[in-house]
Structure formats: C-alpha cells, structure tokens
mmCIF file of C-alpha atoms in Angstrom:
data_model
loop_
_atom_site.group_PDB
_atom_site.id
_atom_site.type_symbol
_atom_site.label_atom_id
_atom_site.label_comp_id
_atom_site.label_asym_id
_atom_site.label_seq_id
_atom_site.Cartn_x
_atom_site.Cartn_y
_atom_site.Cartn_z
ATOM 1 C CA MET A 1 192.184 -39.380 14.181
ATOM 2 C CA THR A 2 188.445 -39.141 14.281
ATOM 3 C CA ALA A 3 187.139 -37.161 16.934
ATOM 4 C CA LYS A 4 185.057 -39.361 19.477
ATOM 5 C CA GLU A 5 181.351 -37.668 20.599
ATOM 6 C CA TYR A 6 181.642 -36.787 23.932
ATOM 7 C CA THR A 7 179.016 -38.810 26.223
ATOM 8 C CA ALA A 8 178.491 -38.555 29.925
ATOM 9 C CA PRO A 9 178.493 -41.645 31.996
ATOM 10 C CA GLU A 10 174.677 -42.600 32.406
ATOM 11 C CA LYS A 11 174.032 -41.083 35.828
ATOM 12 C CA LYS A 12 172.724 -44.153 38.673
ATOM 13 C CA HIS A 13 170.682 -41.576 40.694
ATOM 14 C CA THR A 14 168.434 -38.172 40.160
ATOM 15 C CA ILE A 15 169.101 -35.957 42.796
ATOM 16 C CA THR A 16 165.793 -35.330 44.685
ATOM 17 C CA ALA A 17 164.861 -31.902 45.587
ATOM 18 C CA LYS A 18 165.802 -32.528 49.317
ATOM 19 C CA GLU A 19 168.744 -33.381 48.567
ATOM 20 C CA LEU A 20 168.970 -30.335 46.119
ATOM 21 C CA MET A 21 168.121 -28.354 49.026
ATOM 22 C CA ILE A 22 171.006 -29.792 51.403
ATOM 23 C CA LYS A 23 173.177 -28.974 48.216
ATOM 24 C CA LEU A 24 172.037 -25.100 47.924
ATOM 25 C CA ASN A 25 172.576 -24.584 51.498
ATOM 26 C CA GLY A 26 176.087 -25.024 51.345
ATOM 27 C CA THR A 27 176.922 -23.471 48.243
ATOM 28 C CA PRO A 28 179.331 -20.369 49.141
ATOM 29 C CA ILE A 29 176.563 -17.672 48.356
ATOM 30 C CA VAL A 30 174.502 -19.129 50.937
ATOM 31 C CA ARG A 31 177.496 -19.936 53.741
ATOM 32 C CA GLY A 32 179.006 -16.964 53.256
ATOM 33 C CA GLU A 33 176.537 -13.842 52.368
ATOM 34 C CA ILE A 34 173.313 -15.413 54.295
ATOM 35 C CA ALA A 35 173.042 -15.026 57.881
ATOM 36 C CA MET A 36 172.583 -18.271 59.526
ATOM 37 C CA GLU A 37 169.370 -17.121 61.644
ATOM 38 C CA THR A 38 167.534 -17.169 58.312
ATOM 39 C CA GLN A 39 165.777 -20.320 56.225
ATOM 40 C CA LEU A 40 166.336 -20.668 52.838
ATOM 41 C CA GLY A 41 161.857 -21.114 51.864
ATOM 42 C CA ILE A 42 160.115 -23.049 50.006
ATOM 43 C CA PRO A 43 161.318 -23.054 46.394
ATOM 44 C CA PHE A 44 160.189 -21.586 43.475
ATOM 45 C CA ALA A 45 160.814 -22.599 39.937
ATOM 46 C CA GLU A 46 160.461 -20.511 36.793
ATOM 47 C CA LYS A 47 162.241 -21.318 33.587
ATOM 48 C CA LYS A 48 164.444 -18.747 32.267
ATOM 49 C CA ARG A 49 167.078 -19.068 28.825
ATOM 50 C CA ASP A 50 165.214 -22.238 28.523
ATOM 51 C CA ARG A 51 167.036 -23.414 31.420
ATOM 52 C CA LEU A 52 165.532 -24.508 35.082
ATOM 53 C CA CYS A 53 166.013 -21.921 37.910
ATOM 54 C CA ILE A 54 165.054 -22.496 41.315
ATOM 55 C CA SER A 55 164.823 -19.186 43.621
ATOM 56 C CA PHE A 56 163.982 -18.520 47.255
ATOM 57 C CA LYS A 57 163.079 -15.653 49.930
ATOM 58 C CA PRO A 58 165.456 -16.432 52.890
ATOM 59 C CA HIS A 59 163.926 -15.350 55.874
ATOM 60 C CA ARG A 60 163.416 -15.697 59.806
ATOM 61 C CA GLU A 61 161.518 -18.364 61.609
ATOM 62 C CA GLU A 62 160.395 -18.413 64.907
ATOM 63 C CA ALA A 63 158.431 -20.479 67.239
ATOM 64 C CA LYS A 64 156.779 -18.953 70.082
ATOM 65 C CA ASP A 65 153.686 -19.542 71.493
ATOM 66 C CA GLY A 66 152.538 -22.487 69.794
ATOM 67 C CA LYS A 67 152.952 -20.307 66.528
ATOM 68 C CA MET A 68 155.545 -20.498 64.015
ATOM 69 C CA GLN A 69 156.380 -16.847 63.144
ATOM 70 C CA PHE A 70 157.627 -15.675 59.559
ATOM 71 C CA TYR A 71 159.521 -12.914 59.339
ATOM 72 C CA PRO A 72 159.911 -10.781 56.087
ATOM 73 C CA ASN A 73 162.425 -12.056 53.458
ATOM 74 C CA GLN A 74 165.874 -10.181 53.596
ATOM 75 C CA TYR A 75 167.237 -11.757 50.925
ATOM 76 C CA GLU A 76 166.372 -12.809 47.261
ATOM 77 C CA VAL A 77 168.648 -15.689 45.894
ATOM 78 C CA GLU A 78 168.254 -17.724 42.616
ATOM 79 C CA PHE A 79 170.308 -20.708 41.094
ATOM 80 C CA VAL A 80 169.998 -22.569 37.701
ATOM 81 C CA TYR A 81 170.002 -26.087 37.851
ATOM 82 C CA PRO A 82 171.938 -28.429 37.374
ATOM 83 C CA SER A 83 175.215 -26.202 37.665
ATOM 84 C CA ASN A 84 173.722 -24.650 40.800
ATOM 85 C CA HIS A 85 175.227 -21.164 39.801
ATOM 86 C CA VAL A 86 173.984 -17.831 41.082
ATOM 87 C CA VAL A 87 171.857 -16.018 38.802
ATOM 88 C CA ARG A 88 170.566 -13.223 41.244
ATOM 89 C CA PHE A 89 171.496 -12.420 44.974
ATOM 90 C CA SER A 90 170.177 -9.474 46.387
ATOM 91 C CA ASN A 91 170.563 -8.703 50.318
ATOM 92 C CA LEU A 92 166.955 -6.234 50.579
ATOM 93 C CA THR A 93 167.776 -5.044 53.118
ATOM 94 C CA TYR A 94 170.097 -2.550 51.580
ATOM 95 C CA LYS A 95 167.754 -2.037 48.652
ATOM 96 C CA LYS A 96 164.690 -1.159 50.241
ATOM 97 C CA SER A 97 163.191 -0.435 53.724
ATOM 98 C CA VAL A 98 162.576 -3.858 55.090
ATOM 99 C CA ASP A 99 161.312 -4.014 58.792
ATOM 100 C CA ILE A 100 162.573 -7.395 59.917
ATOM 101 C CA SER A 101 161.890 -7.127 63.364
ATOM 102 C CA ALA A 102 158.529 -8.124 63.463
ATOM 103 C CA PRO A 103 156.705 -11.404 61.519
ATOM 104 C CA VAL A 104 154.363 -10.894 58.610
ATOM 105 C CA CYS A 105 152.816 -13.924 59.239
ATOM 106 C CA GLU A 106 152.222 -16.933 61.260
ATOM 107 C CA THR A 107 151.423 -20.703 61.146
ATOM 108 C CA ASP A 108 149.886 -22.611 64.137
ATOM 109 C CA MET A 109 152.416 -25.281 65.465
ATOM 110 C CA GLN A 110 150.257 -28.229 64.974
ATOM 111 C CA VAL A 111 149.462 -27.520 61.415
ATOM 112 C CA MET A 112 153.112 -27.487 60.315
ATOM 113 C CA LEU A 113 153.696 -30.565 61.826
ATOM 114 C CA GLY A 114 150.812 -31.895 60.292
ATOM 115 C CA ALA A 115 149.288 -30.413 57.426
ATOM 116 C CA GLY A 116 152.271 -28.369 56.343
ATOM 117 C CA LYS A 117 154.338 -31.269 56.774
ATOM 118 C CA TYR A 118 152.174 -33.279 54.103
ATOM 119 C CA ALA A 119 151.461 -30.388 51.552
ATOM 120 C CA LEU A 120 155.488 -29.839 51.641
ATOM 121 C CA ASN A 121 156.366 -33.227 51.227
ATOM 122 C CA ALA A 122 154.610 -32.791 48.439
ATOM 123 C CA LEU A 123 155.613 -30.171 46.840
ATOM 124 C CA TYR A 124 158.994 -31.340 47.175
ATOM 125 C CA ASP A 125 158.170 -34.607 45.035
ATOM 126 C CA GLU A 126 156.697 -32.366 42.031
ATOM 127 C CA LEU A 127 159.946 -30.414 42.209
ATOM 128 C CA THR A 128 161.788 -33.791 42.345
ATOM 129 C CA GLU A 129 159.493 -34.268 38.715
ATOM 130 C CA LEU A 130 160.956 -31.168 37.675
ATOM 131 C CA LEU A 131 164.551 -32.332 38.044
ATOM 132 C CA VAL A 132 163.766 -35.748 36.712
ATOM 133 C CA PHE A 133 162.332 -33.904 33.707
ATOM 134 C CA TRP A 134 165.534 -32.177 33.478
ATOM 135 C CA GLU A 135 167.732 -34.930 33.732
ATOM 136 C CA LYS A 136 165.978 -36.924 31.049
ATOM 137 C CA ASP A 137 165.465 -34.813 28.464
ATOM 138 C CA LYS A 138 167.702 -31.700 29.384
ATOM 139 C CA SER A 139 164.234 -29.424 29.224
ATOM 140 C CA VAL A 140 161.276 -28.578 30.991
ATOM 141 C CA SER A 141 157.975 -28.196 29.961
ATOM 142 C CA ASP A 142 156.040 -25.116 30.019
ATOM 143 C CA ALA A 143 153.351 -26.840 31.655
ATOM 144 C CA ALA A 144 154.927 -28.978 33.783
ATOM 145 C CA ILE A 145 156.624 -25.567 35.455
ATOM 146 C CA LYS A 146 153.229 -24.203 35.327
ATOM 147 C CA LYS A 147 151.903 -26.789 37.080
ATOM 148 C CA TYR A 148 154.481 -26.967 39.786
ATOM 149 C CA GLN A 149 154.022 -22.852 40.603
ATOM 150 C CA LYS A 150 150.211 -23.740 40.828
ATOM 151 C CA SER A 151 150.911 -25.975 43.548
ATOM 152 C CA TYR A 152 153.315 -23.774 45.028
ATOM 153 C CA TYR A 153 151.033 -21.247 45.643
ATOM 154 C CA ASN A 154 148.735 -23.520 46.903
ATOM 155 C CA THR A 155 150.939 -24.796 49.697
ATOM 156 C CA VAL A 156 151.349 -21.132 50.255
ATOM 157 C CA LYS A 157 148.077 -20.658 50.760
ATOM 158 C CA LYS A 158 147.295 -23.305 53.037
ATOM 159 C CA LEU A 159 150.200 -22.409 55.229
ATOM 160 C CA GLY A 160 148.801 -19.397 55.267
ATOM 161 C CA LEU A 161 152.201 -17.636 54.408
ATOM 162 C CA GLU A 162 150.814 -15.419 51.453
ATOM 163 C CA LYS A 163 152.162 -12.366 52.822
ATOM 164 C CA LEU A 164 155.434 -13.802 52.851
ATOM 165 C CA TYR A 165 155.584 -15.512 49.840
ATOM 166 C CA GLY A 166 153.055 -13.788 47.548
ATOM 167 C CA GLU A 167 149.759 -14.944 45.424
ATOM 168 C CA GLU A 168 149.340 -16.645 42.436
ATOM 169 C CA MET B 1 192.100 -19.206 57.571
ATOM 170 C CA GLU B 2 191.342 -22.997 57.891
ATOM 171 C CA PHE B 3 188.328 -23.937 56.105
ATOM 172 C CA LEU B 4 185.961 -26.297 54.611
ATOM 173 C CA ASN B 5 186.076 -29.348 52.528
ATOM 174 C CA GLU B 6 185.671 -28.644 48.958
ATOM 175 C CA SER B 7 182.816 -30.578 48.480
ATOM 176 C CA PHE B 8 179.770 -29.823 51.033
ATOM 177 C CA MET B 9 177.831 -32.583 49.594
ATOM 178 C CA ASP B 10 180.841 -35.320 50.037
ATOM 179 C CA ALA B 11 181.141 -33.893 53.925
ATOM 180 C CA TYR B 12 177.538 -34.018 54.183
ATOM 181 C CA GLU B 13 177.385 -37.444 52.810
ATOM 182 C CA MET B 14 180.357 -38.676 54.776
ATOM 183 C CA SER B 15 178.671 -37.949 58.139
ATOM 184 C CA LYS B 16 175.401 -39.513 56.937
ATOM 185 C CA GLY B 17 177.626 -42.536 56.249
ATOM 186 C CA ILE B 18 177.957 -42.929 60.180
ATOM 187 C CA ASN B 19 174.606 -42.293 60.750
ATOM 188 C CA GLU B 20 173.343 -40.518 63.682
ATOM 189 C CA ASP B 21 172.141 -43.610 65.537
ATOM 190 C CA GLN B 22 175.477 -45.592 65.046
ATOM 191 C CA GLN B 23 177.363 -42.059 65.537
ATOM 192 C CA ILE B 24 175.289 -42.119 69.391
ATOM 193 C CA GLU B 25 176.183 -45.843 69.939
ATOM 194 C CA ASN B 26 180.226 -44.545 69.304
ATOM 195 C CA ILE B 27 180.121 -42.291 72.123
ATOM 196 C CA ARG B 28 178.192 -44.627 74.377
ATOM 197 C CA GLN B 29 180.351 -47.396 73.928
ATOM 198 C CA ILE B 30 183.512 -45.080 74.446
ATOM 199 C CA MET B 31 182.370 -43.773 77.581
ATOM 200 C CA LYS B 32 181.367 -47.257 78.854
ATOM 201 C CA GLU B 33 185.039 -47.751 78.001
ATOM 202 C CA HIS B 34 186.566 -45.173 79.602
ATOM 203 C CA ALA B 35 184.582 -45.810 82.715
ATOM 204 C CA GLN B 36 185.880 -49.363 82.687
ATOM 205 C CA GLN B 37 189.766 -48.015 82.345
ATOM 206 C CA MET B 38 188.877 -45.769 85.246
ATOM 207 C CA GLN B 39 188.052 -48.309 87.375
ATOM 208 C CA GLU B 40 190.831 -50.660 86.465
ATOM 209 C CA THR B 41 193.835 -48.650 86.366
ATOM 210 C CA ILE B 42 192.937 -46.800 89.828
ATOM 211 C CA GLU B 43 192.799 -47.937 92.909
ATOM 212 C CA MET B 44 189.159 -46.523 93.752
ATOM 213 C CA PRO B 45 188.415 -46.233 97.723
ATOM 214 C CA GLU B 46 184.406 -46.622 98.182
ATOM 215 C CA VAL B 47 182.827 -44.812 95.461
ATOM 216 C CA PRO B 48 179.257 -43.572 95.590
ATOM 217 C CA GLU B 49 176.964 -44.876 92.983
ATOM 218 C CA THR B 50 176.643 -41.888 90.817
ATOM 219 C CA ALA B 51 179.262 -39.576 90.027
ATOM 220 C CA GLU B 52 178.901 -35.822 91.204
ATOM 221 C CA VAL B 53 175.475 -34.214 90.053
ATOM 222 C CA PHE B 54 175.825 -31.949 87.482
ATOM 223 C CA GLU B 55 173.206 -29.275 87.828
ATOM 224 C CA PRO B 56 171.372 -27.423 86.719
ATOM 225 C CA THR B 57 169.963 -28.747 83.018
ATOM 226 C CA GLU B 58 166.209 -27.824 83.084
ATOM 227 C CA PHE B 59 163.885 -25.555 84.461
ATOM 228 C CA ILE B 60 160.225 -26.143 85.202
ATOM 229 C CA GLU B 61 157.514 -24.096 85.808
ATOM 230 C CA THR B 62 155.128 -25.218 88.512
ATOM 231 C CA GLU B 63 151.813 -25.113 88.475
ATOM 232 C CA GLU B 64 151.814 -21.776 90.736
ATOM 233 C CA GLY B 65 154.203 -20.270 88.125
ATOM 234 C CA GLY B 66 157.280 -20.557 89.923
ATOM 235 C CA GLU B 67 160.494 -22.632 88.740
ATOM 236 C CA THR B 68 161.979 -26.053 90.095
ATOM 237 C CA VAL B 69 165.050 -27.161 88.898
ATOM 238 C CA GLU B 70 165.282 -30.307 87.020
ATOM 239 C CA VAL B 71 168.850 -32.168 87.992
ATOM 240 C CA THR B 72 170.318 -34.452 85.605
ATOM 241 C CA GLU B 73 172.593 -37.137 87.078
ATOM 242 C CA PHE B 74 175.356 -38.077 84.771
ATOM 243 C CA THR B 75 177.851 -41.131 85.335
ATOM 244 C CA GLU B 76 180.104 -40.034 82.936
ATOM 245 C CA ILE B 77 180.656 -36.801 81.510
ATOM 246 C CA ILE B 78 183.085 -35.473 78.448
ATOM 247 C CA GLY B 79 184.059 -31.918 78.437
ATOM 248 C CA ASN B 80 184.129 -29.438 81.353
ATOM 249 C CA PRO B 81 180.573 -28.187 81.231
ATOM 250 C CA GLU B 82 180.296 -26.864 85.159
ATOM 251 C CA GLU B 83 182.997 -24.632 84.489
ATOM 252 C CA ASP B 84 182.379 -23.781 80.652
ATOM 253 C CA MET B 85 178.597 -22.561 82.114
ATOM 254 C CA GLU B 86 180.262 -20.158 83.776
ATOM 255 C CA ALA B 87 180.982 -17.918 80.710
ATOM 256 C CA TRP B 88 177.206 -18.018 79.713
ATOM 257 C CA SER B 89 174.889 -14.908 79.151
ATOM 258 C CA PRO B 90 172.173 -14.789 77.117
ATOM 259 C CA GLN B 91 172.866 -13.234 73.695
ATOM 260 C CA THR B 92 171.800 -9.606 73.595
ATOM 261 C CA GLU B 93 170.325 -9.254 70.109
ATOM 262 C CA ASP B 94 167.797 -11.220 68.207
ATOM 263 C CA TYR B 95 170.303 -12.209 65.645
ATOM 264 C CA SER B 96 173.834 -12.129 67.850
ATOM 265 C CA CYS B 97 173.859 -16.256 68.738
ATOM 266 C CA ALA B 98 176.875 -16.426 67.079
ATOM 267 C CA VAL B 99 178.580 -14.312 68.303
ATOM 268 C CA ALA B 100 177.412 -14.848 71.890
ATOM 269 C CA CYS B 101 178.826 -18.594 71.887
ATOM 270 C CA GLN B 102 181.910 -16.795 70.695
ATOM 271 C CA LYS B 103 182.076 -14.608 73.557
ATOM 272 C CA TYR B 104 181.970 -17.764 75.831
ATOM 273 C CA ILE B 105 184.873 -19.338 74.097
ATOM 274 C CA ALA B 106 187.062 -16.356 74.101
ATOM 275 C CA GLU B 107 186.423 -15.763 77.592
ATOM 276 C CA GLN B 108 186.910 -19.767 78.248
ATOM 277 C CA LEU B 109 190.377 -20.034 76.219
ATOM 278 C CA THR B 110 192.081 -16.378 76.797
ATOM 279 C CA ASN B 111 190.300 -16.282 80.582
ATOM 280 C CA VAL B 112 190.156 -12.838 79.251
ATOM 281 C CA GLU B 113 186.354 -11.150 80.048
ATOM 282 C CA PHE B 114 184.435 -9.535 76.703
ATOM 283 C CA THR B 115 181.337 -7.774 76.705
ATOM 284 C CA GLU B 116 179.130 -9.199 73.721
ATOM 285 C CA LYS B 117 178.428 -5.637 73.057
ATOM 286 C CA SER B 118 182.127 -4.490 72.120
ATOM 287 C CA MET B 119 182.144 -8.539 69.737
ATOM 288 C CA ILE B 120 178.809 -7.037 68.176
ATOM 289 C CA GLU B 121 180.461 -3.513 67.667
ATOM 290 C CA TYR B 122 183.650 -5.294 66.073
ATOM 291 C CA ALA B 123 182.004 -7.949 63.853
ATOM 292 C CA TYR B 124 179.312 -5.391 62.638
ATOM 293 C CA SER B 125 182.271 -2.887 61.544
ATOM 294 C CA GLU B 126 184.375 -5.709 60.004
ATOM 295 C CA GLY B 127 181.180 -7.097 57.993
ATOM 296 C CA TRP B 128 181.083 -10.540 59.916
ATOM 297 C CA TYR B 129 177.716 -9.711 61.439
ATOM 298 C CA ASP B 130 174.715 -7.409 60.591
ATOM 299 C CA PRO B 131 171.881 -7.569 62.667
ATOM 300 C CA GLU B 132 169.567 -5.626 60.087
ATOM 301 C CA SER B 133 170.492 -8.522 57.375
ATOM 302 C CA GLY B 134 169.641 -11.223 60.026
ATOM 303 C CA GLY B 135 172.872 -12.116 61.932
ATOM 304 C CA THR B 136 175.782 -14.224 61.513
ATOM 305 C CA PRO B 137 177.155 -16.418 57.457
ATOM 306 C CA PHE B 138 178.166 -19.681 58.521
ATOM 307 C CA ASP B 139 181.638 -19.017 57.131
ATOM 308 C CA ASP B 140 182.229 -15.933 59.238
ATOM 309 C CA THR B 141 181.480 -17.892 62.644
ATOM 310 C CA GLY B 142 184.634 -18.107 64.213
ATOM 311 C CA ASN B 143 186.113 -14.726 62.801
ATOM 312 C CA LEU B 144 185.781 -12.868 66.246
ATOM 313 C CA LEU B 145 188.074 -15.878 67.742
ATOM 314 C CA GLU B 146 190.700 -15.744 65.192
ATOM 315 C CA GLU B 147 191.435 -12.354 65.946
ATOM 316 C CA VAL B 148 192.095 -12.573 69.208
ATOM 317 C CA GLY B 149 194.553 -15.437 68.408
ATOM 318 C CA LEU B 150 192.528 -18.275 68.889
ATOM 319 C CA ASP B 151 192.934 -21.217 66.038
ATOM 320 C CA VAL B 152 189.691 -22.268 64.395
ATOM 321 C CA ASP B 153 188.588 -24.782 62.131
ATOM 322 C CA ARG B 154 184.735 -24.745 59.833
ATOM 323 C CA ASP B 155 183.859 -28.137 58.829
ATOM 324 C CA TYR B 156 180.589 -29.438 57.359
ATOM 325 C CA GLY B 157 179.964 -33.720 58.308
ATOM 326 C CA GLY B 158 180.943 -33.127 61.545
ATOM 327 C CA THR B 159 180.581 -36.524 64.221
ATOM 328 C CA LEU B 160 179.726 -37.032 67.581
ATOM 329 C CA GLN B 161 183.176 -38.253 68.230
ATOM 330 C CA GLU B 162 184.487 -35.408 66.371
ATOM 331 C CA ILE B 163 183.190 -33.156 69.141
ATOM 332 C CA ALA B 164 183.568 -35.177 71.885
ATOM 333 C CA GLN B 165 187.401 -35.684 70.583
ATOM 334 C CA SER B 166 187.559 -31.829 70.515
ATOM 335 C CA LEU B 167 185.959 -31.564 73.913
ATOM 336 C CA GLU B 168 188.478 -34.209 75.690
ATOM 337 C CA ASN B 169 191.277 -32.377 73.858
ATOM 338 C CA GLY B 170 190.449 -29.313 76.040
ATOM 339 C CA ASP B 171 188.834 -27.561 72.355
ATOM 340 C CA LYS B 172 185.411 -25.519 72.314
ATOM 341 C CA VAL B 173 182.801 -26.395 69.443
ATOM 342 C CA ILE B 174 179.878 -24.226 67.926
ATOM 343 C CA CYS B 175 177.830 -25.956 65.988
ATOM 344 C CA ALA B 176 174.492 -25.010 63.808
ATOM 345 C CA VAL B 177 171.535 -26.091 64.691
ATOM 346 C CA ASN B 178 167.444 -25.933 64.191
ATOM 347 C CA ASN B 179 166.750 -24.050 67.514
ATOM 348 C CA THR B 180 162.783 -25.249 67.040
ATOM 349 C CA THR B 181 164.343 -29.041 66.484
ATOM 350 C CA LEU B 182 166.168 -28.766 69.982
ATOM 351 C CA GLN B 183 162.788 -27.764 71.325
ATOM 352 C CA CYS B 184 160.582 -29.968 68.999
ATOM 353 C CA PRO B 185 162.248 -32.795 67.161
ATOM 354 C CA GLU B 186 159.384 -33.580 65.270
ATOM 355 C CA TYR B 187 160.025 -30.231 63.425
ATOM 356 C CA ALA B 188 163.017 -31.140 61.886
ATOM 357 C CA ASP B 189 160.913 -33.695 59.641
ATOM 358 C CA ILE B 190 159.534 -30.575 57.669
ATOM 359 C CA PRO B 191 161.049 -30.326 54.149
ATOM 360 C CA GLY B 192 163.608 -27.247 54.004
ATOM 361 C CA VAL B 193 164.079 -27.046 57.415
ATOM 362 C CA THR B 194 167.638 -25.994 58.163
ATOM 363 C CA ALA B 195 170.127 -24.570 60.438
ATOM 364 C CA ASN B 196 169.286 -21.365 62.032
ATOM 365 C CA HIS B 197 171.029 -21.301 65.671
ATOM 366 C CA ALA B 198 174.627 -21.323 66.818
ATOM 367 C CA VAL B 199 175.051 -22.949 70.351
ATOM 368 C CA GLU B 200 178.396 -24.013 72.086
ATOM 369 C CA VAL B 201 178.542 -27.877 73.140
ATOM 370 C CA ILE B 202 180.170 -27.818 76.087
ATOM 371 C CA GLY B 203 179.467 -31.280 77.264
ATOM 372 C CA ILE B 204 178.686 -34.871 76.596
ATOM 373 C CA GLY B 205 177.178 -36.951 79.485
ATOM 374 C CA MET B 206 175.951 -40.862 79.837
ATOM 375 C CA THR B 207 172.905 -40.988 82.701
ATOM 376 C CA LYS B 208 172.989 -44.199 84.559
ATOM 377 C CA GLU B 209 169.980 -45.256 82.739
ATOM 378 C CA GLY B 210 172.151 -45.552 79.715
ATOM 379 C CA ASP B 211 170.700 -42.193 77.854
ATOM 380 C CA LEU B 212 173.482 -39.909 76.017
ATOM 381 C CA LYS B 213 172.984 -36.198 76.469
ATOM 382 C CA VAL B 214 174.445 -33.209 74.575
ATOM 383 C CA ILE B 215 174.807 -30.702 77.255
ATOM 384 C CA LEU B 216 174.719 -26.515 75.234
ATOM 385 C CA ASN B 217 175.117 -23.664 76.086
ATOM 386 C CA ASP B 218 172.772 -21.954 74.364
ATOM 387 C CA PRO B 219 172.109 -18.225 74.124
ATOM 388 C CA GLY B 220 168.905 -18.239 72.630
ATOM 389 C CA ILE B 221 166.838 -19.274 75.698
ATOM 390 C CA GLU B 222 166.472 -18.242 79.262
ATOM 391 C CA ASN B 223 167.522 -21.451 80.451
ATOM 392 C CA GLY B 224 169.979 -22.065 78.073
ATOM 393 C CA CYS B 225 172.851 -22.417 80.502
ATOM 394 C CA GLY B 226 174.013 -26.004 80.499
ATOM 395 C CA PHE B 227 170.938 -26.741 78.580
ATOM 396 C CA THR B 228 170.647 -30.573 78.065
ATOM 397 C CA CYS B 229 169.029 -32.347 75.303
ATOM 398 C CA ASP B 230 168.590 -35.958 74.359
ATOM 399 C CA ALA B 231 171.822 -36.594 71.640
ATOM 400 C CA GLU B 232 168.779 -37.736 69.207
ATOM 401 C CA THR B 233 167.457 -34.531 69.584
ATOM 402 C CA PHE B 234 170.576 -32.560 69.050
ATOM 403 C CA MET B 235 171.908 -34.908 66.243
ATOM 404 C CA LYS B 236 168.414 -34.340 64.428
ATOM 405 C CA ALA B 237 169.016 -30.472 65.413
ATOM 406 C CA TRP B 238 172.201 -30.283 64.067
ATOM 407 C CA GLY B 239 171.840 -32.064 60.998
ATOM 408 C CA THR B 240 169.184 -29.644 59.253
ATOM 409 C CA GLY B 241 172.486 -27.634 58.640
ATOM 410 C CA GLY B 242 174.633 -30.402 57.430
ATOM 411 C CA ASN B 243 176.408 -30.812 60.923
ATOM 412 C CA PHE B 244 178.465 -27.720 60.550
ATOM 413 C CA ILE B 245 180.991 -27.027 63.351
ATOM 414 C CA THR B 246 183.304 -24.624 64.100
ATOM 415 C CA THR B 247 186.452 -25.860 66.455
ATOM 416 C CA VAL B 248 188.433 -23.649 68.401
ATOM 417 C CA SER B 249 191.411 -24.214 70.236
ATOM 418 C CA SER B 250 194.052 -22.261 71.688
ATOM 419 C CA GLY B 251 196.972 -24.442 70.301
ATOM 420 C CA GLU B 252 198.404 -25.270 73.491
ATOM 421 C CA GLN B 253 198.816 -28.701 74.217
ATOM 422 C CA ILE B 254 197.005 -30.724 76.770
ATOM 423 C CA VAL B 255 199.509 -32.121 79.023
#
C-alpha cells in the first residue's frame, strides 16, 4: 500500500492579532502563573529558530486622575506561534529587585482613548499581517519582522512608554 | 478541583455566540416574565408603583465637596444585594481584590466572620496570592473558598443568564473584569485590554425605565459597596477577560 501524503485541510480563517491575544490570555501559564491584576501589554515579535515568537512584559496599569499609569513589568513571557507553547517565562520579582509599588510612566487617558487606540489598532493590524504570512508560507521574512519591530517602538514612543518597553 | 473548559477559545466563542446584547435582552425578558408571574399567582394587596428602594449605589460629590447619595430604584432584582452588601469592605492591599471577594463570599455562605488579613496570610503561605508578583492568578481564584468547604466552579465564557441563575439559586459569583472599563466603557475598545480585577456580582436589577443594571461588591473603590453599573458596561468589562466566572455554592439545596 502506498503511503498517502499528509495534507491538512485548508484553513478558512486566519487568526487575527486580537484573537491571538484572547487565546494567549487563556493559556495555562497566563491563567495559572500570572496575577490577574496585570495586563500582558503590547506584543513584541521576533524570529527565533525560523519560528515566529511573540513576547510580552506583563505589568499593572491603573487609571488615576485622568492618567493611565504603567507599573514596572513583573514578568516576561514568550510564546511560539502557532502552537502557543511557552518559550520563555520569568517572574522578575524573584530574579531581581523590582519595585512594583510605583508607576514608571504614564499616558493621558484621552491620548490612550484617542491616538493611543488608533496606534495600537494599527500595530495589531501589522501583527495580523505577520500571522497571515506565517499561515501562507510557514515562515516570516526578516524584513517583515523588522518592519513590525519598528512600528512597535514607534507605538511605544507615541504612548510615552519607553521606560516600560524600552527603546529601539 | 472542578475546572475550566478544555478549550478556552471554544468557551469564549460560546459566550460570544450568545452576543452581549442578546444576553442583556434575555435577562430583561426573564425579569419581565417573573414580574408577570408574581402578579398572576399571588393575590396582591394594593402595591406601590415601585418596589422597595435599594440604596445606596453611587456617590456623587457636590460642588462644595460634600457627598450625596444617588439612589437607584429597582422594580425587579435578582439576587440578594442588600444582604450581600453587609460583607463588603475595601481591599486592604493593592493586589488583594480576589482575596477580598473570597472574604465576602466566605462570610455570606458560612456566616463566619473572617479578616482579610488572615485570608491574605493563608493565601500567601499556599502560593495563591503574592503581592510582590501582583496578586492572584485566575486559576487560584476560589481556592480559599474550597478550603472552607464550599463548592467552587471556574469557567470562561460565562453568560449573564448563568450569573442570574446562580444568584437565584443562592450561589455567589466572582467575575474577572477590567476595572478601568467599569468607569470608562470605551477603554475596552483599546486592543490588548484584559481583565485586571475581581468583583463579586451580588445582583441584577431592572429600573422602572427598563434599564438593566448589575450590582457589585467592588473591593477596589471607595463606593464599591453595592456599586451599580449598566449591564452593557459590565458586559464590556467582563468580556475583556473572556467572561471568566467563579461560581461558589454551599452545596445546600434551596427549598
């Protein structure tokens, strides 16, 4: 009997970045290891071992006096797409002295709701593009990753969150 | 311990399948039918136009800096918010909202008074709460209640109907919400915003104008005792966490 070539059925729908975030928020590591009072934050994309990896700096956010305050990240977590397996996880409060009692940066609430939301939506659209590239070719080009990372840091800068997310 | 759906995405999709507007409308319908049944089955003496006033719900600062209480009148209420409000106290630490909610429910269902401090200490010793890491993971919400012999179910994809049913059964409910969204519903439209706070849902009420309100014990705000918000706002805030719900029962049958 001749062995049959395995081919998976064609996917009707490529996951969007927003849908991916919902999935990642439901993974065992987020549910079981990361305190609910934190937000995953803005997704960062990298290529490692030719795989698409998405990482986060989970941290606390608090609205106060018309500002959105951002606290230091307490964790680092990285997933590999599309399996969403964990590549890396660290609770930084055990690793080094992290004072999570005071915010490190803040953004005006109106900016978050206006320009911030617009910038983040645009960034998420770019992340969706990376996911589409992956689904189509099972790879993502270095150029596409670089483009996304540039947009990531531009968004961070627009929101004044360099102290949390770093600079390019 | 009783646990989550295997597939988080499936559960989330399930809740989204019964979309938020439909969930709110379903509850409105149930309350209308309930009110009708009450009128049909019980021979009522002359009744006032509105049901007993439920207060307080919101505090509004006057121009002089004082406080006034705005009272919301409900014609129908699911749950027992007045009684449940007695257990409220503000959370004692920045990240202890889930512990505070468990304290409320432990007192409501066991009739034993607990201090949040003692519950924090126990949760910390078990690794369920870590103020230095930012609080309580989703999966550990309810662990303290299991320790005192209560039945706890955790799930994603919860619906407003499930909350209503639980409250009708005498069960208690903790929901994971985004606290900024409760105050500013548009905040939920920002990509990446997720649940970051635990609240106890103690009632669902319908005003005489037909508005559906969700009544909370919110440990994180000064006026959190019986805090009331529009059902639509609550659904947005709850949706940021995939409608994560922790349902607690004493295991006793309500007769």
